[in-house]
């Protein structure tokens, strides 16, 4: 599986998300500033609510722009067993039910599921609980995370 191809897919998906956020921001801004939505009394809050929504969408769009910039600069290095799993690693974990899960350990803002052929690859941040738990691990190591009262355990099957 090509990590560079996965990175391009992340960038494509982020670009789509940015387009949607910008469209939502424009629509909310138009609603907020439309002459029919000028408040006539203190209970008429449609324009105000739309302005809040436009501000939130603008923040979301800016966050996506920053994620795109970071992903464009990101260069995944080859796996080095002496360092263990690092940012940019492609990892296959096996759970207690012998089900395999493939992950691409990436930057913030890229949490998504991608496909390489028929194979699903979950992109996760190193800041996510599972991402943090995988850092520094090597093939054959155990990875465990606690989610509420449930402890999930995995074994690192392979790393690229």
Short mmCIF file of C-alpha atoms in Angstrom, two decimals:
data_model
loop_
_atom_site.label_atom_id
_atom_site.label_comp_id
_atom_site.label_asym_id
_atom_site.label_seq_id
_atom_site.Cartn_x
_atom_site.Cartn_y
_atom_site.Cartn_z
CA UNK A 1 0.00 0.00 0.00
CA UNK A 2 1.39 3.38 -1.03
CA UNK A 3 1.52 5.93 1.82
CA UNK A 4 1.92 8.80 -0.64
CA UNK A 5 -1.31 7.76 -2.38
CA UNK A 6 -3.06 7.69 1.01
CA UNK A 7 -1.74 11.19 1.72
CA UNK A 8 -3.15 12.42 -1.61
CA UNK A 9 -6.50 10.87 -0.75
CA UNK A 10 -6.48 12.69 2.60
CA UNK A 11 -5.75 15.97 0.80
CA UNK A 12 -8.57 15.34 -1.70
CA UNK A 13 -11.03 14.62 1.10
CA UNK A 14 -9.93 17.71 3.04
CA UNK A 15 -10.36 19.82 -0.11
CA UNK A 16 -13.93 18.50 -0.44
CA UNK A 17 -14.59 19.27 3.23
CA UNK A 18 -13.22 22.79 2.75
CA UNK A 19 -15.48 23.39 -0.23
CA UNK A 20 -18.52 22.27 1.77
CA UNK A 21 -17.56 24.43 4.77
CA UNK A 22 -17.06 27.48 2.55
CA UNK A 23 -20.43 26.92 0.86
CA UNK A 24 -22.13 26.57 4.25
CA UNK A 25 -20.34 29.71 5.47
CA UNK A 26 -21.53 31.71 2.44
CA UNK A 27 -25.11 30.47 2.82
CA UNK A 28 -25.17 31.35 6.52
CA UNK A 29 -23.64 34.77 5.81
CA UNK A 30 -26.26 35.47 3.13
CA UNK A 31 -29.00 34.49 5.56
CA UNK A 32 -27.51 36.67 8.30
CA UNK A 33 -27.26 39.74 6.10
CA UNK A 34 -30.45 39.35 4.04
CA UNK A 35 -32.79 42.32 4.44
CA UNK A 36 -35.75 40.06 5.28
CA UNK A 37 -33.88 38.76 8.33
CA UNK A 38 -33.38 42.10 10.05
CA UNK A 39 -34.62 41.72 13.61
CA UNK A 40 -37.96 43.41 14.23
CA UNK A 41 -37.98 42.69 17.96
CA UNK A 42 -35.82 41.02 20.61
CA UNK A 43 -37.33 37.59 19.85
CA UNK A 44 -36.52 37.75 16.14
CA UNK A 45 -33.11 36.05 16.19
CA UNK A 46 -32.83 34.34 12.79
CA UNK A 47 -30.22 36.81 11.53
CA UNK A 48 -28.22 36.57 14.75
CA UNK A 49 -28.30 32.77 14.71
CA UNK A 50 -27.19 32.73 11.08
CA UNK A 51 -24.31 35.07 11.96
CA UNK A 52 -23.17 32.69 14.71
CA UNK A 53 -23.42 29.81 12.26
CA UNK A 54 -21.39 31.71 9.64
CA UNK A 55 -18.70 32.41 12.25
CA UNK A 56 -18.56 28.75 13.22
CA UNK A 57 -18.31 27.66 9.58
CA UNK A 58 -15.52 30.20 9.02
CA UNK A 59 -13.58 28.72 11.95
CA UNK A 60 -14.18 25.22 10.60
CA UNK A 61 -12.93 26.27 7.15
CA UNK A 62 -9.81 27.83 8.67
CA UNK A 63 -9.11 24.63 10.60
CA UNK A 64 -9.41 22.62 7.40
CA UNK A 65 -7.08 25.04 5.57
CA UNK A 66 -4.50 24.56 8.32
CA UNK A 67 -4.88 20.78 8.13
CA UNK A 68 -4.38 20.91 4.35
CA UNK A 69 -1.22 22.99 4.77
CA UNK A 70 0.17 20.54 7.33
CA UNK A 71 -0.70 17.48 5.23
CA UNK A 72 0.95 19.07 2.16
CA UNK A 73 4.20 19.53 4.08
CA UNK A 74 4.06 16.10 5.70
CA UNK A 75 6.56 13.49 4.52
CA UNK A 76 6.06 9.94 5.78
CA UNK A 77 9.36 8.24 6.44
CA UNK A 78 10.02 4.53 6.00
CA UNK A 79 9.44 2.41 9.10
CA UNK A 80 12.50 2.09 11.34
CA UNK A 81 12.16 -0.81 13.81
CA UNK A 82 14.69 0.81 16.16
CA UNK A 83 12.34 3.79 16.61
CA UNK A 84 9.06 1.89 16.46
CA UNK A 85 5.82 3.30 15.11
CA UNK A 86 6.07 6.99 14.21
CA UNK A 87 3.94 9.52 12.42
CA UNK A 88 3.40 8.35 8.85
CA UNK A 89 3.44 4.65 9.65
CA UNK A 90 1.03 2.26 8.00
CA UNK A 91 0.01 -0.26 10.67
CA UNK A 92 -2.00 -3.45 10.81
CA UNK A 93 -3.39 -4.38 14.21
CA UNK A 94 -5.19 -7.60 15.05
CA UNK A 95 -7.82 -7.59 17.79
CA UNK A 96 -8.85 -10.31 20.24
CA UNK A 97 -11.35 -11.65 17.66
CA UNK A 98 -8.54 -12.06 15.09
CA UNK A 99 -9.95 -9.21 13.01
CA UNK A 100 -7.35 -7.08 11.24
CA UNK A 101 -7.49 -3.27 11.25
CA UNK A 102 -5.26 -1.09 9.11
CA UNK A 103 -4.30 2.42 10.18
CA UNK A 104 -2.33 5.28 8.69
CA UNK A 105 -0.95 7.32 11.58
CA UNK A 106 -1.21 10.90 10.43
CA UNK A 107 -1.65 14.49 11.41
CA UNK A 108 -4.58 16.20 13.09
CA UNK A 109 -7.52 16.99 10.89
CA UNK A 110 -7.27 13.84 8.84
CA UNK A 111 -9.42 11.40 10.75
CA UNK A 112 -11.15 9.49 7.96
CA UNK A 113 -11.55 6.11 6.35
CA UNK A 114 -9.86 5.60 2.99
CA UNK A 115 -9.72 2.69 0.59
CA UNK A 116 -6.75 1.23 -1.20
CA UNK A 117 -8.42 -1.14 -3.62
CA UNK A 118 -10.85 -3.12 -1.48
CA UNK A 119 -8.80 -2.60 1.68
CA UNK A 120 -10.08 -0.03 4.20
CA UNK A 121 -7.49 2.12 5.96
CA UNK A 122 -8.42 4.31 8.91
CA UNK A 123 -6.43 7.54 9.12
CA UNK A 124 -5.95 8.52 12.75
CA UNK A 125 -4.05 11.24 14.53
CA UNK A 126 -1.17 10.59 16.86
CA UNK A 127 -3.23 12.59 19.37
CA UNK A 128 -6.08 10.06 19.32
CA UNK A 129 -5.97 7.53 22.18
CA UNK A 130 -5.17 4.62 19.85
CA UNK A 131 -2.63 6.72 17.95
CA UNK A 132 -0.84 7.66 21.17
CA UNK A 133 -0.89 4.03 22.32
CA UNK A 134 0.76 2.87 19.07
CA UNK A 135 3.65 5.34 19.12
CA UNK A 136 6.97 3.59 19.67
CA UNK A 137 5.51 0.07 19.35
CA UNK A 138 7.00 -2.57 17.03
CA UNK A 139 5.71 -5.65 15.26
CA UNK A 140 4.53 -8.20 17.80
CA UNK A 141 3.96 -5.61 20.56
CA UNK A 142 0.65 -5.29 22.36
CA UNK A 143 -1.38 -2.08 22.17
CA UNK A 144 -4.18 -1.46 24.62
CA UNK A 145 -6.54 1.43 25.19
CA UNK A 146 -9.20 2.08 27.78
CA UNK A 147 -12.51 3.45 26.49
CA UNK A 148 -14.90 4.08 29.36
CA UNK A 149 -15.07 0.75 31.21
CA UNK A 150 -13.86 -1.30 28.24
CA UNK A 151 -10.22 -2.17 27.64
CA UNK A 152 -9.41 -2.98 24.03
CA UNK A 153 -6.28 -4.91 23.20
CA UNK A 154 -4.53 -5.34 19.89
CA UNK A 155 -1.32 -6.86 18.60
CA UNK A 156 0.81 -5.07 16.03
CA UNK A 157 0.81 -7.51 13.11
CA UNK A 158 2.97 -5.43 10.73
CA UNK A 159 4.22 -1.90 10.17
CA UNK A 160 5.36 -0.16 6.96
#
